PDB file of C-alpha atoms in Angstrom:
ATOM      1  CA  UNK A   1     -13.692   7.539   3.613  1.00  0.00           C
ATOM      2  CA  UNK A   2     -12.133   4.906   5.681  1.00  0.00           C
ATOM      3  CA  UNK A   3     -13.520   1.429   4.701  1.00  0.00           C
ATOM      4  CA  UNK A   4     -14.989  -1.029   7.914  1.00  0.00           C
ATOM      5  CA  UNK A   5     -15.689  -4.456   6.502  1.00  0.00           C
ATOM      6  CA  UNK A   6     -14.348  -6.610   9.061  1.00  0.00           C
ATOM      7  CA  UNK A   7     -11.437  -9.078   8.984  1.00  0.00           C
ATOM      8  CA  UNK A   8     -12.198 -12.430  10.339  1.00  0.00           C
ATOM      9  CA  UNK A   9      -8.318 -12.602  10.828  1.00  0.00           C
ATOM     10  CA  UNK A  10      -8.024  -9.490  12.603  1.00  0.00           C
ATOM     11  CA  UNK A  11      -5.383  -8.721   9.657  1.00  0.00           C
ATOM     12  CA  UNK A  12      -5.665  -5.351   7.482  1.00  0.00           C
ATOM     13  CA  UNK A  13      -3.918  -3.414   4.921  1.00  0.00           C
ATOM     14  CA  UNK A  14      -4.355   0.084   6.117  1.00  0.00           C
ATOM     15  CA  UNK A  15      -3.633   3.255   3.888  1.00  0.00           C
ATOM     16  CA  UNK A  16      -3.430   6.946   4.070  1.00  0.00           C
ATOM     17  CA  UNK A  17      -2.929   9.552   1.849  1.00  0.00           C
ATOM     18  CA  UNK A  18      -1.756  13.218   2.020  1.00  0.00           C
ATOM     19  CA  UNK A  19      -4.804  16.222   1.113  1.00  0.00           C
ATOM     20  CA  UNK A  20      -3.879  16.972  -2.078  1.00  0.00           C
ATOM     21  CA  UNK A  21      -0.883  15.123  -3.067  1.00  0.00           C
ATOM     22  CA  UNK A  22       1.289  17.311  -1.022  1.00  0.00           C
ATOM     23  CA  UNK A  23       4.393  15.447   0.653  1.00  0.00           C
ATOM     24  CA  UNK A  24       3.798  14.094   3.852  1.00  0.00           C
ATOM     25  CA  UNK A  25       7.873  13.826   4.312  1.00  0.00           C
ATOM     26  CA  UNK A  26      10.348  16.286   4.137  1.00  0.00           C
ATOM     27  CA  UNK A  27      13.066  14.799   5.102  1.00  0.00           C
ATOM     28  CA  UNK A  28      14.255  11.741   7.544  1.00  0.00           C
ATOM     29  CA  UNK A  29      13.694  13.629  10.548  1.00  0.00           C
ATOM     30  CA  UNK A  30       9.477  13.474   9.933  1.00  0.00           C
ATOM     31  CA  UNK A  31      10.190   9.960   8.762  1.00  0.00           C
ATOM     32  CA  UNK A  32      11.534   8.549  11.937  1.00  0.00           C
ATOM     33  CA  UNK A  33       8.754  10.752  13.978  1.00  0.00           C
ATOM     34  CA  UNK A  34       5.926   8.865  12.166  1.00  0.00           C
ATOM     35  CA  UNK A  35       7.945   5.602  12.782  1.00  0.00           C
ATOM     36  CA  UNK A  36       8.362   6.556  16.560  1.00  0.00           C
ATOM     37  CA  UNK A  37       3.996   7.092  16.298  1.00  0.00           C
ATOM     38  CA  UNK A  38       3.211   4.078  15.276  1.00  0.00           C
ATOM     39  CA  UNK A  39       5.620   2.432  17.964  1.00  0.00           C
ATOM     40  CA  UNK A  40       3.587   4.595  20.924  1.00  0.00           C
ATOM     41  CA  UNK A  41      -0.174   3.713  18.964  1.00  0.00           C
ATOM     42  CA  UNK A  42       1.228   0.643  18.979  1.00  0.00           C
ATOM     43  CA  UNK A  43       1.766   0.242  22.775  1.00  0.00           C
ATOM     44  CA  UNK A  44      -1.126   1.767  23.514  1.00  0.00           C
ATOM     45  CA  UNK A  45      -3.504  -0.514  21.782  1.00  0.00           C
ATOM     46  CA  UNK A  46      -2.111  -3.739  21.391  1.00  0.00           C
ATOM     47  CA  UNK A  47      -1.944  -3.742  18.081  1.00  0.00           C
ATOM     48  CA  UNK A  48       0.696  -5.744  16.348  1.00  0.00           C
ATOM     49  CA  UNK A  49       2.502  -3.794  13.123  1.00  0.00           C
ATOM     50  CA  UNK A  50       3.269  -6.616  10.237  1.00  0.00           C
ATOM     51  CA  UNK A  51       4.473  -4.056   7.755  1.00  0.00           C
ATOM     52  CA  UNK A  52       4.916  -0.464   6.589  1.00  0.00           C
ATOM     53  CA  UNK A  53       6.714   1.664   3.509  1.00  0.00           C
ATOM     54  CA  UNK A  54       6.239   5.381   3.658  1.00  0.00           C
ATOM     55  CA  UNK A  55       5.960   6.970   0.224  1.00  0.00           C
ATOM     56  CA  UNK A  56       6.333  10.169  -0.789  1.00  0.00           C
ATOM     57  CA  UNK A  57       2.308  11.751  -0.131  1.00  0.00           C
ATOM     58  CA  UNK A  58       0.925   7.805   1.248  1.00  0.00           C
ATOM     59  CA  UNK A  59       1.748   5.286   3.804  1.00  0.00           C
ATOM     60  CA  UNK A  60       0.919   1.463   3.836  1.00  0.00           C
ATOM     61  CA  UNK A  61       0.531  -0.097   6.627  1.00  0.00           C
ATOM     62  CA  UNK A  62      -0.153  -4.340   7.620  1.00  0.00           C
ATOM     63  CA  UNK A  63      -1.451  -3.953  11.285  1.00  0.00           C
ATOM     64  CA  UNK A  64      -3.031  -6.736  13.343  1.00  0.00           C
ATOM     65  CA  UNK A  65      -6.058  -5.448  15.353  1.00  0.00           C
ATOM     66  CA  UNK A  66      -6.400  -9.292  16.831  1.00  0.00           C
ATOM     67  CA  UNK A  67     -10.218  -9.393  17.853  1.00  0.00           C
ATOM     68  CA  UNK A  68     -10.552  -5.688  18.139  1.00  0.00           C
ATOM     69  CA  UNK A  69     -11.692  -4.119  15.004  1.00  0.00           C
ATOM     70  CA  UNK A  70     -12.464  -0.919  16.703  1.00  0.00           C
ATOM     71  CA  UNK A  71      -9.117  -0.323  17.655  1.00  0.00           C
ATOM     72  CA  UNK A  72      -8.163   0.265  14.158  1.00  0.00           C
ATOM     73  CA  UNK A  73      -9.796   4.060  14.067  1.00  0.00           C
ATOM     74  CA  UNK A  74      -8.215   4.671  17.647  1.00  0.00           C
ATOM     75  CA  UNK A  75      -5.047   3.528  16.264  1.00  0.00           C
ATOM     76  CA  UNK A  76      -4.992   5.498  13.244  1.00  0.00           C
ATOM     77  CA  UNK A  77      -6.809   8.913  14.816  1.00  0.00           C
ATOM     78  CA  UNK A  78      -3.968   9.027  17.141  1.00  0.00           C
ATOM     79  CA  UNK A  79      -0.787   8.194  14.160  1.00  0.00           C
ATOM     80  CA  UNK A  80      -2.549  11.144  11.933  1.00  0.00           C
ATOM     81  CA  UNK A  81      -3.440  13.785  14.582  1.00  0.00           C
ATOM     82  CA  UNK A  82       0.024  13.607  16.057  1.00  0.00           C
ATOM     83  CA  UNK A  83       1.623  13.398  12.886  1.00  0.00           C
ATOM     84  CA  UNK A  84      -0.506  16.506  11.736  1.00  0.00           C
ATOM     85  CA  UNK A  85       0.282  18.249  14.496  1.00  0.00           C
ATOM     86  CA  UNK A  86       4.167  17.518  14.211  1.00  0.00           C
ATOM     87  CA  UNK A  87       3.953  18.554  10.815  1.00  0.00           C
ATOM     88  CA  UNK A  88       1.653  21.385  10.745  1.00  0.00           C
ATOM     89  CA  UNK A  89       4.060  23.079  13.539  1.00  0.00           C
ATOM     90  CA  UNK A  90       7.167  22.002  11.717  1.00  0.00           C
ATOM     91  CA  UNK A  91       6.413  23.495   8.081  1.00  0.00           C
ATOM     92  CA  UNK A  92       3.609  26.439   8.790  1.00  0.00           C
ATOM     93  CA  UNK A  93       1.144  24.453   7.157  1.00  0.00           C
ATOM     94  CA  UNK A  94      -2.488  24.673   7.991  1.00  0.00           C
ATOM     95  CA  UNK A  95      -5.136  22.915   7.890  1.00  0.00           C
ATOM     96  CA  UNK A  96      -5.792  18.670   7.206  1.00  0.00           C
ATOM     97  CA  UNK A  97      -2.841  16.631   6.637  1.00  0.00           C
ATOM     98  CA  UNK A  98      -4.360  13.122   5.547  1.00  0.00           C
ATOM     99  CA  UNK A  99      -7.326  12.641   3.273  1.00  0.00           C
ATOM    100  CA  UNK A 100     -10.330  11.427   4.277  1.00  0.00           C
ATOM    101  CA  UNK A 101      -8.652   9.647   7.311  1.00  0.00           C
ATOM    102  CA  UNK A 102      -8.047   6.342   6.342  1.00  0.00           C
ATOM    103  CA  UNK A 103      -8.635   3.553   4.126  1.00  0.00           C
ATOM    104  CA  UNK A 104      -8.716  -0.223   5.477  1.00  0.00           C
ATOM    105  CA  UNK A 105      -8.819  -3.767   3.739  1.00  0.00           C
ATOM    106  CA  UNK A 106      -9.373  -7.027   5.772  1.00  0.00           C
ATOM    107  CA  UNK A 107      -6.999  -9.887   4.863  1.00  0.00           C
ATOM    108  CA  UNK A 108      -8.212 -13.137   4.811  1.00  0.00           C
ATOM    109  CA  UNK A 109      -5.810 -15.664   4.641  1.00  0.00           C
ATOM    110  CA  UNK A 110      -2.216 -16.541   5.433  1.00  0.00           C
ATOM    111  CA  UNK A 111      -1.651 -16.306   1.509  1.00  0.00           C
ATOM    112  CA  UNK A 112      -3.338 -12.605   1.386  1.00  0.00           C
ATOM    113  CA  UNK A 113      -1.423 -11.624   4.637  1.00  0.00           C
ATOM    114  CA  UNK A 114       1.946 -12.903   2.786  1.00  0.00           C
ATOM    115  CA  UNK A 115       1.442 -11.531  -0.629  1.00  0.00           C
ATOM    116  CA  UNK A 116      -0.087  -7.863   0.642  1.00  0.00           C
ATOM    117  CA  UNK A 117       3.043  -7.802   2.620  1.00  0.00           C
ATOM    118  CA  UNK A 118       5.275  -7.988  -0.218  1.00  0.00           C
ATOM    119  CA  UNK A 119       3.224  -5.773  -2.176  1.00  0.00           C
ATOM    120  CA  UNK A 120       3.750  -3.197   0.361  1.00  0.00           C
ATOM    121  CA  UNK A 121       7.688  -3.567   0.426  1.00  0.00           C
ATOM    122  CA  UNK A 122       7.505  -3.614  -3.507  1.00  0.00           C
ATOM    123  CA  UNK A 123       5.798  -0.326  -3.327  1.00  0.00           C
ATOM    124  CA  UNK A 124       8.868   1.949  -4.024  1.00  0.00           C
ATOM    125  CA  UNK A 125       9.800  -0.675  -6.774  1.00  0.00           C
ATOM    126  CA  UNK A 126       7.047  -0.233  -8.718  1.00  0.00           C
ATOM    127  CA  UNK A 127       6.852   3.138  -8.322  1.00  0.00           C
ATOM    128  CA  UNK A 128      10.664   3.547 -10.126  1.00  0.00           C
ATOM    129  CA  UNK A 129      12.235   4.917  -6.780  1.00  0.00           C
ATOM    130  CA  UNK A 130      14.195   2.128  -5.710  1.00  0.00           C
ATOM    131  CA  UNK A 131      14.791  -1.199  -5.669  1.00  0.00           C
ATOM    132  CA  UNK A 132      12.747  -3.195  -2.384  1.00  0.00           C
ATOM    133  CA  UNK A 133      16.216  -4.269  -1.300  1.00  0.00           C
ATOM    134  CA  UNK A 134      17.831  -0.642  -1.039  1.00  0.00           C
ATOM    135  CA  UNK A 135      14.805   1.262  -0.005  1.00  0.00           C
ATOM    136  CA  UNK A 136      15.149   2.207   3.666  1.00  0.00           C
ATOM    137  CA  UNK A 137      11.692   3.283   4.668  1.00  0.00           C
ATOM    138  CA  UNK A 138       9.927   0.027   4.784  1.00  0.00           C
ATOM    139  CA  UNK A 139       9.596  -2.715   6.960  1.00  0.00           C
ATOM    140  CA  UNK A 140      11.531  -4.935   4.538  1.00  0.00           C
ATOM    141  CA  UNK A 141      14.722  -3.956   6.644  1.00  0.00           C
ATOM    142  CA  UNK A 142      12.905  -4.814   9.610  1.00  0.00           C
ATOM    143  CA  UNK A 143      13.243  -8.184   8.166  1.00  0.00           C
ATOM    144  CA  UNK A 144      16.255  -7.795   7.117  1.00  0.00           C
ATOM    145  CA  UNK A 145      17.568  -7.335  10.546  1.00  0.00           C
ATOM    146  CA  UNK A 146      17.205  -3.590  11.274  1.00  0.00           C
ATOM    147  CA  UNK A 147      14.514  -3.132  14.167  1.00  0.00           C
ATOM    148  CA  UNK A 148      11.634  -0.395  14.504  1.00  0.00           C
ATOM    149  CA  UNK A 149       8.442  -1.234  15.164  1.00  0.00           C
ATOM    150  CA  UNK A 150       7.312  -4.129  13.276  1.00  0.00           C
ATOM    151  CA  UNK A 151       6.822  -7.702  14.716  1.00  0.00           C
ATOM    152  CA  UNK A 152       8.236 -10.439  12.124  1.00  0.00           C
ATOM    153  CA  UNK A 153       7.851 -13.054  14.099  1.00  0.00           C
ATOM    154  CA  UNK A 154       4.129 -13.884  12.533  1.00  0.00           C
ATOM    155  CA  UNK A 155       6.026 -13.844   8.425  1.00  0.00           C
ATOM    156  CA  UNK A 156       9.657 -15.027   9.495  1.00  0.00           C
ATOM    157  CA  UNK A 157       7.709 -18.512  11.265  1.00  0.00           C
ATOM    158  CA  UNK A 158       5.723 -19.025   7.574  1.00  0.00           C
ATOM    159  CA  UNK A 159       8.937 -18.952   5.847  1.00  0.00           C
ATOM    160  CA  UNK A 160      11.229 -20.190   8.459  1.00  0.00           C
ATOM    161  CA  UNK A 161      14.028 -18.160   7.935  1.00  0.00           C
ATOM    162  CA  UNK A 162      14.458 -14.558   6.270  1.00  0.00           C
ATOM    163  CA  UNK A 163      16.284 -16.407   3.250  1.00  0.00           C
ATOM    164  CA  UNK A 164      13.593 -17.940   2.273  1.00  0.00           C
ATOM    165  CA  UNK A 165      10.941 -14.965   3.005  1.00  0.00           C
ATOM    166  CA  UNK A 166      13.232 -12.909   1.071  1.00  0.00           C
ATOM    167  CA  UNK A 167      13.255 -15.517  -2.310  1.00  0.00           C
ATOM    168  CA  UNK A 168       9.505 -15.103  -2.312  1.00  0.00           C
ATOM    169  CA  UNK A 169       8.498 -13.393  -5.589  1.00  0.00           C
ATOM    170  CA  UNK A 170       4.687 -13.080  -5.371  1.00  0.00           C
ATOM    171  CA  UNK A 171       2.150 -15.707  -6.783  1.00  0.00           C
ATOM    172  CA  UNK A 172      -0.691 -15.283  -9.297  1.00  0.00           C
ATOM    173  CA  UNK A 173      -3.201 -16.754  -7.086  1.00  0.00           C
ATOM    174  CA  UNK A 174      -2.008 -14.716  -4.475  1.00  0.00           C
ATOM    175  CA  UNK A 175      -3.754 -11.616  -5.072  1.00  0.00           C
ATOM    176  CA  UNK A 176      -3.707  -8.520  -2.778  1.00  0.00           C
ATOM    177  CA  UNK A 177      -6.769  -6.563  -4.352  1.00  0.00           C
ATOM    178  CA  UNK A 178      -9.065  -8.584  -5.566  1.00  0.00           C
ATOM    179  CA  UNK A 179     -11.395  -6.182  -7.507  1.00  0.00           C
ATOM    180  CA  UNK A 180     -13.918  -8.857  -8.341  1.00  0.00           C
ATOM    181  CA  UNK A 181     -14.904  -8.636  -4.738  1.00  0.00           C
ATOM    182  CA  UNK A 182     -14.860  -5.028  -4.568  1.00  0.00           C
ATOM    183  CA  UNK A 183     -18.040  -3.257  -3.885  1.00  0.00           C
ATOM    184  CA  UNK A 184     -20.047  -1.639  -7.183  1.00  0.00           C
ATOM    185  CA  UNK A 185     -19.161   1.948  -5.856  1.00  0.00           C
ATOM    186  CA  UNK A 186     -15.746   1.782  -4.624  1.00  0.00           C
ATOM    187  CA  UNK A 187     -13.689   3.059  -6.597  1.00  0.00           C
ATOM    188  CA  UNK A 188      -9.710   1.402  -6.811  1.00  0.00           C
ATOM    189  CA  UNK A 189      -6.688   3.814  -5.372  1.00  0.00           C
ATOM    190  CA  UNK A 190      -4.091   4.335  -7.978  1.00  0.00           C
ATOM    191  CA  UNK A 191      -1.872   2.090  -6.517  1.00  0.00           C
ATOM    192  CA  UNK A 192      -4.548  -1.059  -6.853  1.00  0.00           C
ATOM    193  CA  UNK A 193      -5.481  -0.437 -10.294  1.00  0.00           C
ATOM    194  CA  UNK A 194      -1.264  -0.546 -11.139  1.00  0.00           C
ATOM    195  CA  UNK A 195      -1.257  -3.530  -8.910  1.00  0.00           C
ATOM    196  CA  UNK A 196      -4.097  -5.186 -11.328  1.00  0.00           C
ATOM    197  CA  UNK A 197      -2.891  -4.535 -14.428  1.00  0.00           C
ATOM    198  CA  UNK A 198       1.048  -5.371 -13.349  1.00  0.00           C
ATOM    199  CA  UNK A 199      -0.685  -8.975 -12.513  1.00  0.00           C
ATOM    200  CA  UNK A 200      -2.679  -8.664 -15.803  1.00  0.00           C
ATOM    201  CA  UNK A 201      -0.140  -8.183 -17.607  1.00  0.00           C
ATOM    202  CA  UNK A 202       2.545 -10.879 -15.869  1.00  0.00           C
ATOM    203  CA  UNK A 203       5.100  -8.345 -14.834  1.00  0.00           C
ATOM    204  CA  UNK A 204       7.087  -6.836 -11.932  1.00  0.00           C
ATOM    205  CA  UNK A 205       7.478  -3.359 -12.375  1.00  0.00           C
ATOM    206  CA  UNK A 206       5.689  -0.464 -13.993  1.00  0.00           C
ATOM    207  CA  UNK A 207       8.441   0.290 -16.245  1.00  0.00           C
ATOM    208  CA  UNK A 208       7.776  -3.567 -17.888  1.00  0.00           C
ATOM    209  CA  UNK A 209       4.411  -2.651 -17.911  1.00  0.00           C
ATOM    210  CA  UNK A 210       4.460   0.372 -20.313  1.00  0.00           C
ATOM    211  CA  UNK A 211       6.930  -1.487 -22.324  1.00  0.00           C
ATOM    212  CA  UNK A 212       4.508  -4.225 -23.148  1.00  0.00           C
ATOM    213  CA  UNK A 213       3.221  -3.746 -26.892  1.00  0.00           C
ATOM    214  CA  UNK A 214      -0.003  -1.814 -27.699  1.00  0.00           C
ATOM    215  CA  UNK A 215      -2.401  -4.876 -28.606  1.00  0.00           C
ATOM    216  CA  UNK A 216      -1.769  -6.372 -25.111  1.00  0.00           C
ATOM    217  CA  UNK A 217      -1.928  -3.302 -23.499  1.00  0.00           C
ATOM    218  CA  UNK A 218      -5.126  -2.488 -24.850  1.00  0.00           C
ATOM    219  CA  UNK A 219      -6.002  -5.462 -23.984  1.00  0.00           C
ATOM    220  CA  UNK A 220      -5.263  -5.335 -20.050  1.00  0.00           C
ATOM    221  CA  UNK A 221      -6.992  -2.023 -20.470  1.00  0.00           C
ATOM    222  CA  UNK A 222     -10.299  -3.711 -21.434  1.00  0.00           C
ATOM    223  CA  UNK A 223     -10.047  -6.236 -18.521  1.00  0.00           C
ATOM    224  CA  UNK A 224      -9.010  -3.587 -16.002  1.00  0.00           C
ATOM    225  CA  UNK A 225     -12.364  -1.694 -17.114  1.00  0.00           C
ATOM    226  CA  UNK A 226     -14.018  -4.970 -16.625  1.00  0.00           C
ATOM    227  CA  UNK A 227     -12.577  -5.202 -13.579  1.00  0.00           C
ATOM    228  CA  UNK A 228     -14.598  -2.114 -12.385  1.00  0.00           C
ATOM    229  CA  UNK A 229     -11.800   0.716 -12.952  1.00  0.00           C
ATOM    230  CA  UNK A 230     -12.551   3.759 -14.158  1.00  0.00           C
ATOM    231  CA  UNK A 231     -11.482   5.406 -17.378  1.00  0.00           C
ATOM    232  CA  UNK A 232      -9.500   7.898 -15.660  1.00  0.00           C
ATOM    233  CA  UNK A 233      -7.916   5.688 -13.195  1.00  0.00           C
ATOM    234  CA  UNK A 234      -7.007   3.336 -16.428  1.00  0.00           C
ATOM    235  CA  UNK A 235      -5.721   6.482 -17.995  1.00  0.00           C
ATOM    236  CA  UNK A 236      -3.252   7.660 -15.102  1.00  0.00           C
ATOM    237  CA  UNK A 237      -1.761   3.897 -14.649  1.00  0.00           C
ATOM    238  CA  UNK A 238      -1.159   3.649 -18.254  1.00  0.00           C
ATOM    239  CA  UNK A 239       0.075   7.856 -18.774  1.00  0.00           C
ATOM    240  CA  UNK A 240      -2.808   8.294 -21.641  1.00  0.00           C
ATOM    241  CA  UNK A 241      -5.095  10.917 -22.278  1.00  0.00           C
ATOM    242  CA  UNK A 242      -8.860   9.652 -21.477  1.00  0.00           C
ATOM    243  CA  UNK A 243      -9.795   9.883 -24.969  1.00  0.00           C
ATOM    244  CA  UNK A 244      -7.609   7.879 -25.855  1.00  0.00           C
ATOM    245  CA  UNK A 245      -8.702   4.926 -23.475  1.00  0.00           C
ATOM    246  CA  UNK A 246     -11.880   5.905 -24.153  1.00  0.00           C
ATOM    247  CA  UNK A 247     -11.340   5.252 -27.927  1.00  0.00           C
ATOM    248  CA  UNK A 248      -9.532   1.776 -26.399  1.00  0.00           C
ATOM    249  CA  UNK A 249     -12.412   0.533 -24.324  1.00  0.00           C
ATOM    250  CA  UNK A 250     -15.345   1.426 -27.500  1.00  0.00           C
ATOM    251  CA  UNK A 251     -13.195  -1.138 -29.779  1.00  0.00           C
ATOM    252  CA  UNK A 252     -14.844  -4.543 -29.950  1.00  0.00           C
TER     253      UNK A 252
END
């Protein structure tokens, strides 16, 4: 279900997934149509797009909504029913595209806004598919110089020139899911929980990650869960079997 706490900044971190894991891309051709989508949303509610990466079955987006919070489900409704349309017609498919809609975070701060954007470049990083620099389906080569939809105006005058917003390297105050804050019953996406435990554990990628050794893992494993995430969400970041975690998190 789409989340509607509201952002004081008018800043949020907007994500959808595909129903069932299936691939919401086939090829560059539905890329650049979803691209093109959020260009016409874009223009037709004022919205301003920060950043984007488009994954294999998800999509982040940065979007400023300005004073407008409402125009966040107007925006969205009209990305995923056009895109579900496209796509439905293009493939044979049936039936809903996107999972439960939507899911939105507010940003806070200038510090949030800058490190959720480069968690959202560094998503095909951490995810082993390519390096930030060399992925082409993010907003990073926006930045870089190459020019779709996003506005980089609002990050390029922070840093004051692309060198120096491309030297950033993240922060550990600057913290993009703060789980602390999350509420008792939400439970984290996938992508969060990695995002915890990478800054847990002090690394970049997931590949350092599972190479740390097993008493800090286990560790990171008992914070995460004290964090609020569940066993089987620990188990998936981590590729273990729930028992085993489970055997992790009953060790004193």
């Amino acid at each position: 279900m789409p989340r509607r706490s509201l952002s004081e900044s008018g800043y949020y971190h907007v994500v959808v997934r595909s129903a069932g894991k299936v691939a919401l891309f086939e090829d560059d051709a539905d890329r650049r149509c979803y691209l093109r989508l959020l260009k016409e949303a874009r223009e037709k509610t004022g919205a301003r797009i920060i950043a984007w990466v488009l994954m294999t079955n998800h999509v982040h987006l940065v979007v400023d909504f300005g004073e407008s919070s409402s125009a966040i489900s107007a925006f969205m409704s009209k990305v995923n029913w056009s895109y579900s349309k496209y796509f439905n017609a293009r493939t044979g498919r049936e039936g809903t595209l996107f999972q439960g809609g939507f899911w939105s975070k507010p940003i806070a701060d200038d510090a949030q806004l800058i490190a959720t954007v480069y968690y959202v470049h560094m998503n095909p990083e951490t995810a082993g598919i390519a390096p930030m620099r060399e992925y082409h389906w993010s907003s990073y080569q926006e930045y870089a110089g190459t020019h779709w939809v996003v506005d980089t105006n609002v990050l390029l005058g922070y840093f004051g020139s692309f060198e120096a917003f491309d030297a950033y390297e993240g922060s550990p105050r600057d913290v993009v899911w703060d789980a602390t804050r999350l509420d008792n019953d939400t439970r984290l996406q996938d992508e969060d929980a990695l995002a915890l435990a990478m800054r847990l554990a002090g690394v970049k990628t997931s590949s350092e990650l599972r190479g740390i050794n097993r008493p800090k893992r286990d560790e990171i494993i008992h914070l995460m869960s004290n964090h609020g995430v569940s066993g089987k969400t620990i188990a998936r970041t981590w590729g273990l079997g729930t028992s085993t975690v489970s055997r992790i998190l009953r060790r004193d």
